[in-house]
mmCIF file with all atom_site columns, C-alpha atoms in Angstrom:
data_model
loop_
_atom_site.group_PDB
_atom_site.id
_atom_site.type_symbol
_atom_site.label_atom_id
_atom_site.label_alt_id
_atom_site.label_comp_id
_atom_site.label_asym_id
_atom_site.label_entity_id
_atom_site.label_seq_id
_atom_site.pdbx_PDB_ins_code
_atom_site.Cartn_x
_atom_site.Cartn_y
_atom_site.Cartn_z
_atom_site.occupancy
_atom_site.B_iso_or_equiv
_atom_site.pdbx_formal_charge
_atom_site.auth_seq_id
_atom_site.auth_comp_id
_atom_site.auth_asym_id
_atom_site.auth_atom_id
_atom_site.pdbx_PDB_model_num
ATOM 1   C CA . UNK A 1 1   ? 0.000   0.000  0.000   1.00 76.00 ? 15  UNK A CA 1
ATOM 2   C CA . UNK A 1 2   ? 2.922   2.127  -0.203  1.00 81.00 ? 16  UNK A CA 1
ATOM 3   C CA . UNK A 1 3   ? 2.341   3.456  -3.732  1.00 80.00 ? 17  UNK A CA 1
ATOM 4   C CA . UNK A 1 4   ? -1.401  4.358  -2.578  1.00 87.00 ? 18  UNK A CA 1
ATOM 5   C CA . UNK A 1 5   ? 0.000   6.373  0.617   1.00 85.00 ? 19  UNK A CA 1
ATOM 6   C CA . UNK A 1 6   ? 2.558   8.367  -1.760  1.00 86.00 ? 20  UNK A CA 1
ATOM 7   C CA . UNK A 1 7   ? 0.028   8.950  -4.106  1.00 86.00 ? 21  UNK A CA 1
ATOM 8   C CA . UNK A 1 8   ? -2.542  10.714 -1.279  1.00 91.00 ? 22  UNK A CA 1
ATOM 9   C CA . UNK A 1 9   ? 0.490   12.409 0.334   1.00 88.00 ? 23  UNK A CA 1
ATOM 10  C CA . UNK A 1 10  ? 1.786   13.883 -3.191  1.00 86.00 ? 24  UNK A CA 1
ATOM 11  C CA . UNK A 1 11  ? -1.852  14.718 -4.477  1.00 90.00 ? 25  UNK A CA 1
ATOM 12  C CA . UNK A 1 12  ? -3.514  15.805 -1.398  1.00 91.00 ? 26  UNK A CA 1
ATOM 13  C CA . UNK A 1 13  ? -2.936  17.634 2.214   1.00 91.00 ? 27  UNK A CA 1
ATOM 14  C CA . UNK A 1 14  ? -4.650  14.657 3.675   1.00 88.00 ? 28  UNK A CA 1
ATOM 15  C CA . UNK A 1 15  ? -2.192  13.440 6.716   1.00 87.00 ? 29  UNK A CA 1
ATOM 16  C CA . UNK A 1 16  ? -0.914  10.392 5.564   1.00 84.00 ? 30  UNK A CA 1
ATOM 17  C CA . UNK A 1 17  ? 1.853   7.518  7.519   1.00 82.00 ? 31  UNK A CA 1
ATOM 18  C CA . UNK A 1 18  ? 5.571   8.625  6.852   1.00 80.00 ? 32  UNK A CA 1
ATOM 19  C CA . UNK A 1 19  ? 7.009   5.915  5.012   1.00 76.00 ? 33  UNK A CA 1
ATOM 20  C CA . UNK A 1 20  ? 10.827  4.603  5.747   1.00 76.00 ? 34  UNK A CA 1
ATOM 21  C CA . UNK A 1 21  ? 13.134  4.083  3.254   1.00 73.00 ? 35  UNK A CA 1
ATOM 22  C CA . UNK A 1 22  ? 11.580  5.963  -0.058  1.00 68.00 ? 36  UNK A CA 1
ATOM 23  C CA . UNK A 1 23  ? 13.040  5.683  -3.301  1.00 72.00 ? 37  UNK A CA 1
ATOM 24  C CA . UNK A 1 24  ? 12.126  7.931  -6.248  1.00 68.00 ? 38  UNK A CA 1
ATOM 25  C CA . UNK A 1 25  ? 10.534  5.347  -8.416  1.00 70.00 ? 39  UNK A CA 1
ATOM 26  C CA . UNK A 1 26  ? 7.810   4.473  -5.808  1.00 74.00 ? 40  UNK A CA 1
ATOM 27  C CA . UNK A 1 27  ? 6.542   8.003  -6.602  1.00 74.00 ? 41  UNK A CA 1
ATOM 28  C CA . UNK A 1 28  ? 5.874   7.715  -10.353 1.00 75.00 ? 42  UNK A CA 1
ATOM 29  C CA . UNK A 1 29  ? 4.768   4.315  -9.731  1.00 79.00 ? 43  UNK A CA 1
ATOM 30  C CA . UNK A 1 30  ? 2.172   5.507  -7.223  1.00 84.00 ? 44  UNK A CA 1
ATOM 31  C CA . UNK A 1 31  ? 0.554   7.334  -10.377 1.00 86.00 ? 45  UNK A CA 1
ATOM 32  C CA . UNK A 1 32  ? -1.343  4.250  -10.673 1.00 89.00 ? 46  UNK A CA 1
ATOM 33  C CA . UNK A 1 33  ? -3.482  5.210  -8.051  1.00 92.00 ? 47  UNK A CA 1
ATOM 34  C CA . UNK A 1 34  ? -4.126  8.579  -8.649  1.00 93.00 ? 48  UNK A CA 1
ATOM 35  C CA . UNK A 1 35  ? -7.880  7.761  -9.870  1.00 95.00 ? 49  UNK A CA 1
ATOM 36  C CA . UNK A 1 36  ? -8.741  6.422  -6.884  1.00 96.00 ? 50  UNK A CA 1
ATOM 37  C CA . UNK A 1 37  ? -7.400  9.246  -5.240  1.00 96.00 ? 51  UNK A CA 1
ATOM 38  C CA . UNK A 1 38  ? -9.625  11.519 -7.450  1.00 96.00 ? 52  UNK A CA 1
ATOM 39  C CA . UNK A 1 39  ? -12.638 9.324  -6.293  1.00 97.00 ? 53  UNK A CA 1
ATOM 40  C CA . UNK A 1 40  ? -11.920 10.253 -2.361  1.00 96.00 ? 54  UNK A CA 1
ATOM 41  C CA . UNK A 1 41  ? -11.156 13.614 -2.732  1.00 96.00 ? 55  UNK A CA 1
ATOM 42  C CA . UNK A 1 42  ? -14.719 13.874 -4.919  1.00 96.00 ? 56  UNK A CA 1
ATOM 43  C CA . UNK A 1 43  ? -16.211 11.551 -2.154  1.00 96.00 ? 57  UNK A CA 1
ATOM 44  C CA . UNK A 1 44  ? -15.546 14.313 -0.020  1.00 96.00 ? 58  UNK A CA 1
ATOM 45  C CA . UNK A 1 45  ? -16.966 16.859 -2.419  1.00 95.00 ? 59  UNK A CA 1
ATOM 46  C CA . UNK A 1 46  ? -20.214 15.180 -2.768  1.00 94.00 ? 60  UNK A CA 1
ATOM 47  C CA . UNK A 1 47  ? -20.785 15.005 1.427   1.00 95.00 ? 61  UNK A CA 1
ATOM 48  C CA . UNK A 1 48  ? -19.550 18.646 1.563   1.00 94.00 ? 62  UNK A CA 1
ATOM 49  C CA . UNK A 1 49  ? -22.217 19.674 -0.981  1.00 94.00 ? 63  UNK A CA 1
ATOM 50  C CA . UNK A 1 50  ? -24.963 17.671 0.696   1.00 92.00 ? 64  UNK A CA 1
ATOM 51  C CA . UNK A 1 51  ? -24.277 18.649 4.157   1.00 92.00 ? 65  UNK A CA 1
ATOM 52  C CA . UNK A 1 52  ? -25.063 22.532 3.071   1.00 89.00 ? 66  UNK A CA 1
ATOM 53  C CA . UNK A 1 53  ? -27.329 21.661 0.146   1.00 83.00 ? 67  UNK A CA 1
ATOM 54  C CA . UNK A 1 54  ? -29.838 24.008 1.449   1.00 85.00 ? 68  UNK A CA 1
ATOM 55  C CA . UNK A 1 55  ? -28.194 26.541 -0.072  1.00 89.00 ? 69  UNK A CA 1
ATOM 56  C CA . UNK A 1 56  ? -26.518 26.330 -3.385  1.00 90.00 ? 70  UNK A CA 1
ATOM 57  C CA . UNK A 1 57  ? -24.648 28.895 -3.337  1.00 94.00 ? 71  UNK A CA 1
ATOM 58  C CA . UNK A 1 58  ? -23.444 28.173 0.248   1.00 94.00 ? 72  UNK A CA 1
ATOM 59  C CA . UNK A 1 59  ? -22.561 24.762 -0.893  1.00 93.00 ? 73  UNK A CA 1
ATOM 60  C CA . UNK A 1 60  ? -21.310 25.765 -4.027  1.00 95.00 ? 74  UNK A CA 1
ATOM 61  C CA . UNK A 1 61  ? -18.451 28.276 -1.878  1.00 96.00 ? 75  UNK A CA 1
ATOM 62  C CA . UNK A 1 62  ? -17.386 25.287 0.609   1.00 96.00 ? 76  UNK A CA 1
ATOM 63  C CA . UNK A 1 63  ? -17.168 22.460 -2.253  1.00 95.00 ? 77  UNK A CA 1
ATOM 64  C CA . UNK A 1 64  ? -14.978 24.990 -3.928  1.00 96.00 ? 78  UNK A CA 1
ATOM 65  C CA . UNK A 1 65  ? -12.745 26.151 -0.622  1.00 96.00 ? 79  UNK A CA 1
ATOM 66  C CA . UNK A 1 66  ? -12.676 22.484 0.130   1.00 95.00 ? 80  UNK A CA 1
ATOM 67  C CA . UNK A 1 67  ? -11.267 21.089 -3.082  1.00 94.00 ? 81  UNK A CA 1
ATOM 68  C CA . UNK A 1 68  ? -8.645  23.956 -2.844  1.00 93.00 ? 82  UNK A CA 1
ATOM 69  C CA . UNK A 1 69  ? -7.670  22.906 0.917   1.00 94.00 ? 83  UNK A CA 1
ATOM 70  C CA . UNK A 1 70  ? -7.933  19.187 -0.268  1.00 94.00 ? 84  UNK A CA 1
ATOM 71  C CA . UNK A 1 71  ? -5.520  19.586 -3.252  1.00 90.00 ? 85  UNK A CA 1
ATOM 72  C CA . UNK A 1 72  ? -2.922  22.531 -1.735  1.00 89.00 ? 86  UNK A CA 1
ATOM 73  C CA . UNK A 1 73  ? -3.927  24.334 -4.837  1.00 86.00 ? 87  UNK A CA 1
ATOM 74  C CA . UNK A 1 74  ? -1.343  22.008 -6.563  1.00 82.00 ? 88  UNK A CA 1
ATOM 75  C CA . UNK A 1 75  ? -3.228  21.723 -10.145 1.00 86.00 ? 89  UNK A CA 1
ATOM 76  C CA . UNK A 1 76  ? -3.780  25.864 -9.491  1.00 90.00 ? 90  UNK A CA 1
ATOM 77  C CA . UNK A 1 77  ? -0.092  26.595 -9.239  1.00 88.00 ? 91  UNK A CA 1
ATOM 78  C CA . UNK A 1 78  ? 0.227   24.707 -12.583 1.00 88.00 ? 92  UNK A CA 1
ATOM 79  C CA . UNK A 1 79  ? -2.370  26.417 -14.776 1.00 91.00 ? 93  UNK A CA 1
ATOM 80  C CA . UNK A 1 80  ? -0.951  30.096 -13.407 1.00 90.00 ? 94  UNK A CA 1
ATOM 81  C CA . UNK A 1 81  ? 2.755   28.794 -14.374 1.00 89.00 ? 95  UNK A CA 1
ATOM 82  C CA . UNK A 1 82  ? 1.180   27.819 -17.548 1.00 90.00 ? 96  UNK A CA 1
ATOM 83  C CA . UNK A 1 83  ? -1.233  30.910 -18.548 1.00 90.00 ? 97  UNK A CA 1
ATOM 84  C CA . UNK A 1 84  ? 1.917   33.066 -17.590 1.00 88.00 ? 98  UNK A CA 1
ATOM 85  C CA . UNK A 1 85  ? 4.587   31.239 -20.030 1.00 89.00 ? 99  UNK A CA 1
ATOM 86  C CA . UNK A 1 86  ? 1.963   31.409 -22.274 1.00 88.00 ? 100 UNK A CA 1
ATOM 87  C CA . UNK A 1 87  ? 0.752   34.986 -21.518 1.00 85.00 ? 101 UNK A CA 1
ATOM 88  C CA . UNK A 1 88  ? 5.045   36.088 -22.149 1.00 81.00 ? 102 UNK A CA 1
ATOM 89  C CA . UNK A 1 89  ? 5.282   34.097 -24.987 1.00 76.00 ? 103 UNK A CA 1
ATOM 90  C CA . UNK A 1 90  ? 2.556   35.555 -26.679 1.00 72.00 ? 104 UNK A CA 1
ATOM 91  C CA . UNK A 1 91  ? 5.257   37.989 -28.691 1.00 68.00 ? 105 UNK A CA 1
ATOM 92  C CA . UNK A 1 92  ? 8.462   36.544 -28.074 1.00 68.00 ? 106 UNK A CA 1
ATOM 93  C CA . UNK A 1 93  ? 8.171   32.368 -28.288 1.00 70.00 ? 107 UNK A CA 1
ATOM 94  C CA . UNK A 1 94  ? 11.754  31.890 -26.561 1.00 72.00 ? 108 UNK A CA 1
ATOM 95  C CA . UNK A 1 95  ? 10.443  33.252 -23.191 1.00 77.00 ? 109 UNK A CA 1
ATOM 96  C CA . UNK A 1 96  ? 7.633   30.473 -22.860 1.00 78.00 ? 110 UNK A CA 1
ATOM 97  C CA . UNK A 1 97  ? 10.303  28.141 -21.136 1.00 73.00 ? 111 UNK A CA 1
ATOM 98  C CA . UNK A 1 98  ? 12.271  30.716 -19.021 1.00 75.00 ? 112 UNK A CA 1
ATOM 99  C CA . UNK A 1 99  ? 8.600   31.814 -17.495 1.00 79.00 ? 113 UNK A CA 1
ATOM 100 C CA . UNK A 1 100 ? 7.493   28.757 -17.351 1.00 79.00 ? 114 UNK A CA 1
ATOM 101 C CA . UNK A 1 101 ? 10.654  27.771 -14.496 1.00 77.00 ? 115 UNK A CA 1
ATOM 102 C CA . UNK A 1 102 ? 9.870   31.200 -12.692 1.00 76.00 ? 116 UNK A CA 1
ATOM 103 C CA . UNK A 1 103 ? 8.499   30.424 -9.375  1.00 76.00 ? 117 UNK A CA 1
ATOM 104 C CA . UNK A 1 104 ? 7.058   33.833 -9.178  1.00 82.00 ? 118 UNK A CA 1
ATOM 105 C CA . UNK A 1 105 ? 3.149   34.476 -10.332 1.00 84.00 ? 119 UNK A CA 1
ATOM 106 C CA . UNK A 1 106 ? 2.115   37.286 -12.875 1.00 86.00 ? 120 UNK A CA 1
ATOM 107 C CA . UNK A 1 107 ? -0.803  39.032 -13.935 1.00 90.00 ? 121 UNK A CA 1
ATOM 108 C CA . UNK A 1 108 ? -1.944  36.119 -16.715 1.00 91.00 ? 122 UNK A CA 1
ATOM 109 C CA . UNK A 1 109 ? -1.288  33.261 -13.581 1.00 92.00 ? 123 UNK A CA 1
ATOM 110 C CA . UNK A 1 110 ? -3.775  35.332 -10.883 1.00 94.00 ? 124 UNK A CA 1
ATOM 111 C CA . UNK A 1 111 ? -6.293  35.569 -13.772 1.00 94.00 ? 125 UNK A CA 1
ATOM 112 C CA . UNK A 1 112 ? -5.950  32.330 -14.527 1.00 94.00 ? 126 UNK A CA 1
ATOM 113 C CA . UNK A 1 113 ? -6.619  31.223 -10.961 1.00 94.00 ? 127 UNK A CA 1
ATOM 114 C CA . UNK A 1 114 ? -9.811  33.718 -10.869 1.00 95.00 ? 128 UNK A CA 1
ATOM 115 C CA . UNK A 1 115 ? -11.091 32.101 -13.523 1.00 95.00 ? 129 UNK A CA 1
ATOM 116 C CA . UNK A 1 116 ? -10.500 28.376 -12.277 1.00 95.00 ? 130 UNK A CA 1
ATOM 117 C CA . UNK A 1 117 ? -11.989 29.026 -9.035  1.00 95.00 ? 131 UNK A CA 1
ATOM 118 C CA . UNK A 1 118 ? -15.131 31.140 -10.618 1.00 95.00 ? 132 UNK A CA 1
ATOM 119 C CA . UNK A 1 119 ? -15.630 28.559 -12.602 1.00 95.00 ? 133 UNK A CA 1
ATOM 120 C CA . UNK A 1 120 ? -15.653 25.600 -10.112 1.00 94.00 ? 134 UNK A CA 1
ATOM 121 C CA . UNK A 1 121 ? -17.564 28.123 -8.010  1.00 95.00 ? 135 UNK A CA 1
ATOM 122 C CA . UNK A 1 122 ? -20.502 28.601 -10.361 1.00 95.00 ? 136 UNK A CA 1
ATOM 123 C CA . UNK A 1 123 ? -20.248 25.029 -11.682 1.00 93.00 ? 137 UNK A CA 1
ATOM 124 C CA . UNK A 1 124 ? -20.800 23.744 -8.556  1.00 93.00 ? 138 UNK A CA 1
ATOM 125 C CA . UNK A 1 125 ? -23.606 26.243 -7.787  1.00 93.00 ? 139 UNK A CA 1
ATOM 126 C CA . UNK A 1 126 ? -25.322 25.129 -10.816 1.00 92.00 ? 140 UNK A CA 1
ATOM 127 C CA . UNK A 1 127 ? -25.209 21.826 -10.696 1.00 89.00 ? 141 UNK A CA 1
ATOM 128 C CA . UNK A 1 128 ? -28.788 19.783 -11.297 1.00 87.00 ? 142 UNK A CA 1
ATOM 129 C CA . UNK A 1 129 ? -29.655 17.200 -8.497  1.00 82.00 ? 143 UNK A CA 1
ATOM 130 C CA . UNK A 1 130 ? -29.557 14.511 -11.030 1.00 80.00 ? 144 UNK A CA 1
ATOM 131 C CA . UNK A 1 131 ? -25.758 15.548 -12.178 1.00 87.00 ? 145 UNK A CA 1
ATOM 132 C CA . UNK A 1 132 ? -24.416 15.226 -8.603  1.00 90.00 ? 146 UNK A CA 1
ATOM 133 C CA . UNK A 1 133 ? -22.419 12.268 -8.966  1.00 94.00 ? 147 UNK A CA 1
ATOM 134 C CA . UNK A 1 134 ? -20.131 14.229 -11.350 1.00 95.00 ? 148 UNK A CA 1
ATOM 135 C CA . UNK A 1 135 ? -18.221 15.516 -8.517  1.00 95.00 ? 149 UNK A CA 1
ATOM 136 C CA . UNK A 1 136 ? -17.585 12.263 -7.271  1.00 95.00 ? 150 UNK A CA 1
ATOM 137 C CA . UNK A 1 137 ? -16.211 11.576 -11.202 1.00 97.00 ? 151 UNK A CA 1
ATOM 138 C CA . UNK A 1 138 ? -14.539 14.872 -12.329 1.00 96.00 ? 152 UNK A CA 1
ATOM 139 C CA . UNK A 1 139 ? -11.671 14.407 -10.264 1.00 96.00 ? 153 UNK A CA 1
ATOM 140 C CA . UNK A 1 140 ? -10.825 10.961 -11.141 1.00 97.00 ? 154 UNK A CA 1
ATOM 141 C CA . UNK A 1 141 ? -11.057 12.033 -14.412 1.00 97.00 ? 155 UNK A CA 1
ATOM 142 C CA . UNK A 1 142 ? -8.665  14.483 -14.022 1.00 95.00 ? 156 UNK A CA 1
ATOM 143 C CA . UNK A 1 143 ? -6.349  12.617 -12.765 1.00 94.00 ? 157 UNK A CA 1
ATOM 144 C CA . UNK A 1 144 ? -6.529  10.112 -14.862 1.00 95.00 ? 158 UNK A CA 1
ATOM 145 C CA . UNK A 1 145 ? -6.045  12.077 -17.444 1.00 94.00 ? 159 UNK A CA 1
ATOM 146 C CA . UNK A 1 146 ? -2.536  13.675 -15.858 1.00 91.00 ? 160 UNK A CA 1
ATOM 147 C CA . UNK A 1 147 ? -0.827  10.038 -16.084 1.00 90.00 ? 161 UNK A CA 1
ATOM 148 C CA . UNK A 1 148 ? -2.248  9.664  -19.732 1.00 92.00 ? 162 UNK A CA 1
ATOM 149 C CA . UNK A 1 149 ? -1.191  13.120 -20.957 1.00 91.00 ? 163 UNK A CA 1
ATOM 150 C CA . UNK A 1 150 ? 2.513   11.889 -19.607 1.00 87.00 ? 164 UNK A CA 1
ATOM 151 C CA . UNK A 1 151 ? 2.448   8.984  -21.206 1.00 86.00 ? 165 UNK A CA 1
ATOM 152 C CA . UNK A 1 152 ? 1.209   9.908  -24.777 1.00 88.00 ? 166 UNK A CA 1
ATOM 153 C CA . UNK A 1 153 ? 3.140   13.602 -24.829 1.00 89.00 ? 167 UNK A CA 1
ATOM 154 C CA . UNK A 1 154 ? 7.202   14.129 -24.511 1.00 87.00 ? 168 UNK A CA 1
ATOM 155 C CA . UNK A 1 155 ? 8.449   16.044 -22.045 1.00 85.00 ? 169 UNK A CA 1
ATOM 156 C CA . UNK A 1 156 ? 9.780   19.904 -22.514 1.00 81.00 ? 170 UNK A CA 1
ATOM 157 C CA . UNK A 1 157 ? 11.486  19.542 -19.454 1.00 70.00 ? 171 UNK A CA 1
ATOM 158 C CA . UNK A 1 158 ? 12.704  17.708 -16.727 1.00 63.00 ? 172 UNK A CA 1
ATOM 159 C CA . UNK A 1 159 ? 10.257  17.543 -13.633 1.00 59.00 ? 173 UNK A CA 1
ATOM 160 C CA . UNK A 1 160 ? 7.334   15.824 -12.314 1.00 55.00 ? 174 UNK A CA 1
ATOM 161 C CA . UNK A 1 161 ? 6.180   15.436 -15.378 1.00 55.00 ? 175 UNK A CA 1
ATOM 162 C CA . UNK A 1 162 ? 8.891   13.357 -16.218 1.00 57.00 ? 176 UNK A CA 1
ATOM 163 C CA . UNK A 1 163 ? 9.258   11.467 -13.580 1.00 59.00 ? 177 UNK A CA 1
ATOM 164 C CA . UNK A 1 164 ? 5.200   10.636 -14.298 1.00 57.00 ? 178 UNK A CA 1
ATOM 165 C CA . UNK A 1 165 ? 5.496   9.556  -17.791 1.00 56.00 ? 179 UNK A CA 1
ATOM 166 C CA . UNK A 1 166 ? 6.592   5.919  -16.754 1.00 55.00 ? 180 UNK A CA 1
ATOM 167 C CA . UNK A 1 167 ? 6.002   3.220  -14.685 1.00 66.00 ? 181 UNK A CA 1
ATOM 168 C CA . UNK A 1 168 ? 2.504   3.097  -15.416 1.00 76.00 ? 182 UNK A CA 1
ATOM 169 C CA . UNK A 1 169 ? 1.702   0.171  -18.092 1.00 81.00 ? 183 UNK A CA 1
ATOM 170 C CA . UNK A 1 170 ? -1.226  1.523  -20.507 1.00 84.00 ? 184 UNK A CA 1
ATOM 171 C CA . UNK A 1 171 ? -3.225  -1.690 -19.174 1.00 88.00 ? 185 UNK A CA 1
ATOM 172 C CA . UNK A 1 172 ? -3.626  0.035  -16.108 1.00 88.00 ? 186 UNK A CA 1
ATOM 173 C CA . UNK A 1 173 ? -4.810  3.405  -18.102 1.00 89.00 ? 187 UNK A CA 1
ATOM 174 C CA . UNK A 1 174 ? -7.407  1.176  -20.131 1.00 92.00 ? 188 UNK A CA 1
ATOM 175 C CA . UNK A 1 175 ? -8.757  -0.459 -16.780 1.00 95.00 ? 189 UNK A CA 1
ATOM 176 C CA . UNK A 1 176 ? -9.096  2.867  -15.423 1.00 95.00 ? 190 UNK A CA 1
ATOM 177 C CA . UNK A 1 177 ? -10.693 4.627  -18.339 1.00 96.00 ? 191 UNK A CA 1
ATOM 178 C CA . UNK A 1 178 ? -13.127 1.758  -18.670 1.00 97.00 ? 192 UNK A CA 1
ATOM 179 C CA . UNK A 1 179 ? -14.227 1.658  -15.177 1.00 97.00 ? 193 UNK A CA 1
ATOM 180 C CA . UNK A 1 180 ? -14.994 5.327  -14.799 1.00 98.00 ? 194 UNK A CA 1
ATOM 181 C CA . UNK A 1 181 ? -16.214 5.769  -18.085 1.00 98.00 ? 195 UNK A CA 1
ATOM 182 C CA . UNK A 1 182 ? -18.947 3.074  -17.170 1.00 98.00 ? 196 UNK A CA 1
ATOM 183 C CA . UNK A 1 183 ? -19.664 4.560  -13.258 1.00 97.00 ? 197 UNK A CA 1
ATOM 184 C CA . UNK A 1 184 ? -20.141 7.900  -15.548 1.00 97.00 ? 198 UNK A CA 1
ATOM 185 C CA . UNK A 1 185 ? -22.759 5.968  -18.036 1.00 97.00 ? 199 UNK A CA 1
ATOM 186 C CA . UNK A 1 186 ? -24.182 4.610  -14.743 1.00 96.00 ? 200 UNK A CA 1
ATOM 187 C CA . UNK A 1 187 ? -24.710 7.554  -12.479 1.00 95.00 ? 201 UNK A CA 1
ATOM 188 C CA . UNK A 1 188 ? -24.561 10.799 -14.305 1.00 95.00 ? 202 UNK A CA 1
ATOM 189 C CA . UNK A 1 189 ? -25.156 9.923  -18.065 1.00 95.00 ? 203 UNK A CA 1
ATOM 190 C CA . UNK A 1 190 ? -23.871 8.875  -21.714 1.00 96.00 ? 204 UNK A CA 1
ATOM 191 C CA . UNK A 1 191 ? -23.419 12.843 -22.610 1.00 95.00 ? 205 UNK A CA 1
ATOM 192 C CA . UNK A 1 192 ? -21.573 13.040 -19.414 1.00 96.00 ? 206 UNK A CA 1
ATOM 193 C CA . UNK A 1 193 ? -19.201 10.221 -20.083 1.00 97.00 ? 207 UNK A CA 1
ATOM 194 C CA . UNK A 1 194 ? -18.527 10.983 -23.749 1.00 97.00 ? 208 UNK A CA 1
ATOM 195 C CA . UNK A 1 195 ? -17.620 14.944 -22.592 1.00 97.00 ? 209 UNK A CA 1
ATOM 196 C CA . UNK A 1 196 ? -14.959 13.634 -20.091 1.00 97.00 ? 210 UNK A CA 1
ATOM 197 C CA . UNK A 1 197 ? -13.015 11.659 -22.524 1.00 97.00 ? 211 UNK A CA 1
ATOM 198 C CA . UNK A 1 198 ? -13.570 14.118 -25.057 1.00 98.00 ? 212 UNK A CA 1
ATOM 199 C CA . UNK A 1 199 ? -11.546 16.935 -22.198 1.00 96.00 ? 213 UNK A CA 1
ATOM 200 C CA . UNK A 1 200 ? -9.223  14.190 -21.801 1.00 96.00 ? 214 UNK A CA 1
ATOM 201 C CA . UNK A 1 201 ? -8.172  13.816 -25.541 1.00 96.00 ? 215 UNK A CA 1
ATOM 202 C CA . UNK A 1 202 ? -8.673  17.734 -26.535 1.00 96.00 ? 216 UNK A CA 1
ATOM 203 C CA . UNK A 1 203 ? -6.181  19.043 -23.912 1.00 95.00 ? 217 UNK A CA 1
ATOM 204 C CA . UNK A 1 204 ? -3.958  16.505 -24.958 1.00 95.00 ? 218 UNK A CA 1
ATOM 205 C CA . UNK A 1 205 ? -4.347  17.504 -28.585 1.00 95.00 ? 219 UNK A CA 1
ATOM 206 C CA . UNK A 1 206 ? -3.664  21.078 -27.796 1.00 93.00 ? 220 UNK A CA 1
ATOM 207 C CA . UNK A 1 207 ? -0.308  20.508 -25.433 1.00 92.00 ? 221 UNK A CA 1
ATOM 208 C CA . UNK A 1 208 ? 0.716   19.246 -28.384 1.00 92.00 ? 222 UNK A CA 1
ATOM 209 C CA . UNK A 1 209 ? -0.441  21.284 -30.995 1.00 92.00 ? 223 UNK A CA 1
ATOM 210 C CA . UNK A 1 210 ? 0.160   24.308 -28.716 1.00 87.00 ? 224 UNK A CA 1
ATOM 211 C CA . UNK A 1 211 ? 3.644   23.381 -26.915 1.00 88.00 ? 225 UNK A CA 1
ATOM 212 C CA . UNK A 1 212 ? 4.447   20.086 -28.623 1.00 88.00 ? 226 UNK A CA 1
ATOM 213 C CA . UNK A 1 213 ? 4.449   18.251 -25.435 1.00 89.00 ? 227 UNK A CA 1
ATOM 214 C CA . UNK A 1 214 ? 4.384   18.644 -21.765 1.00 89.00 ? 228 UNK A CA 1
ATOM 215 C CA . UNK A 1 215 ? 5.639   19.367 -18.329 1.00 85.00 ? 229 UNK A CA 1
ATOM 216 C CA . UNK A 1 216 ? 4.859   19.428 -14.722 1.00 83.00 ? 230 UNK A CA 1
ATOM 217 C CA . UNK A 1 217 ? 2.949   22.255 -15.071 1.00 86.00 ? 231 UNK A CA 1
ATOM 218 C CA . UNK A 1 218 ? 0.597   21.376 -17.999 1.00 88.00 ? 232 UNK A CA 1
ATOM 219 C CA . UNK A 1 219 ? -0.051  18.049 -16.284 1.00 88.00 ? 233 UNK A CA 1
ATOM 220 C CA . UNK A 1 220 ? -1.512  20.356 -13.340 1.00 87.00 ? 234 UNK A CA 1
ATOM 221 C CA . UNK A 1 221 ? -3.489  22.491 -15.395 1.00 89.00 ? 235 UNK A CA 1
#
């Protein structure tokens, strides 16, 4: 159960038992897991929402502080790395890499987050009783889709994305795929399931369009 531990303790702030003795490898191995963590960290989304579902908006405000306290804001510091590389290279192509490495946050990467969180925010506001499984699904999906994008991309530089895009056969992306595309037939609906593999395959599609592979950062985003 090691790989399952690092996996929680990498993708979450959920306390987890310090493991002796940890090699490297054990954490892009762990990536197997990262679905499942996705399912527990939208487990926790879907009792958050219920608890305060007398308000939507209410609810709507602590499933989106939650997921942010859940993750560290981890995928968040990705897409503002990414929208401000993107944002500097918009002119000058050379700087996309040199901002991308910048620890620092800029204008584009605050947007960026405002956006994210507005969205989530209002997402989860509007969501229809009968869609309310989805936030049980749309975080295993996303992470699911981080090991994919590192298997099927290269790598513009060495990171965690790197160290993510092996040790993780593509049986274990098929088994994963299949089983939450079918708990997405089953308890949200076909248009549901279809749309998250389409996300999956169109961000993937425009890393590499776009960047012509990916990073650390683009995995988080």
């Amino acid at each position: 159960m090691r790989g399952l531990n690092l996996a929680f303790g990498f993708l979450t702030r959920i306390p987890m038992p310090p493991l002796r003795h940890f090699r490297d490898e054990e954490l892009a191995a762990s990536a197997v897991w990262f679905p499942l963590v996705g399912l527990a960290v939208g487990a926790l989304l879907m009792v958050i929402f219920q608890l305060a579902s007398t308000s939507s908006w209410l609810a709507a405000w602590l499933v989106t502080a939650a997921w942010l306290a859940i993750s560290g804001g981890l995928h968040l510091d990705g897409a503002a790395d990414l929208a401000d590389a993107l944002g500097a290279a918009h002119r000058d192509p050379e700087r996309f890499h040199a901002v991308l490495k910048d620890p620092h946050t800029g204008a584009f990467g605050v947007m960026a987050i405002v956006m994210i969180l507005f969205a989530k925010l209002v997402g989860a506001a509007s969501l229809p009783d009968a869609a309310l499984w989805s936030l049980l699904l749309i975080p295993a999906w996303a992470r699911l889709g981080s090991v994919y994008w590192s298997q099927t991309l290269d790598v513009l530089a060495p990171g965690s994305g790197e160290r993510f895009s092996w040790q993780v056969s593509r049986r274990s992306l098929w088994l994963w795929g299949a089983a939450l595309f079918a708990l997405s037939m089953l308890l949200v609906s076909p248009a549901f399931a279809v749309t998250a593999v389409a996300v999956l395959w169109l961000w993937r599609a425009w890393l590499g369009w776009r960047l012509g592979g990916m990073s650390g950062d683009c995995l988080g985003a």
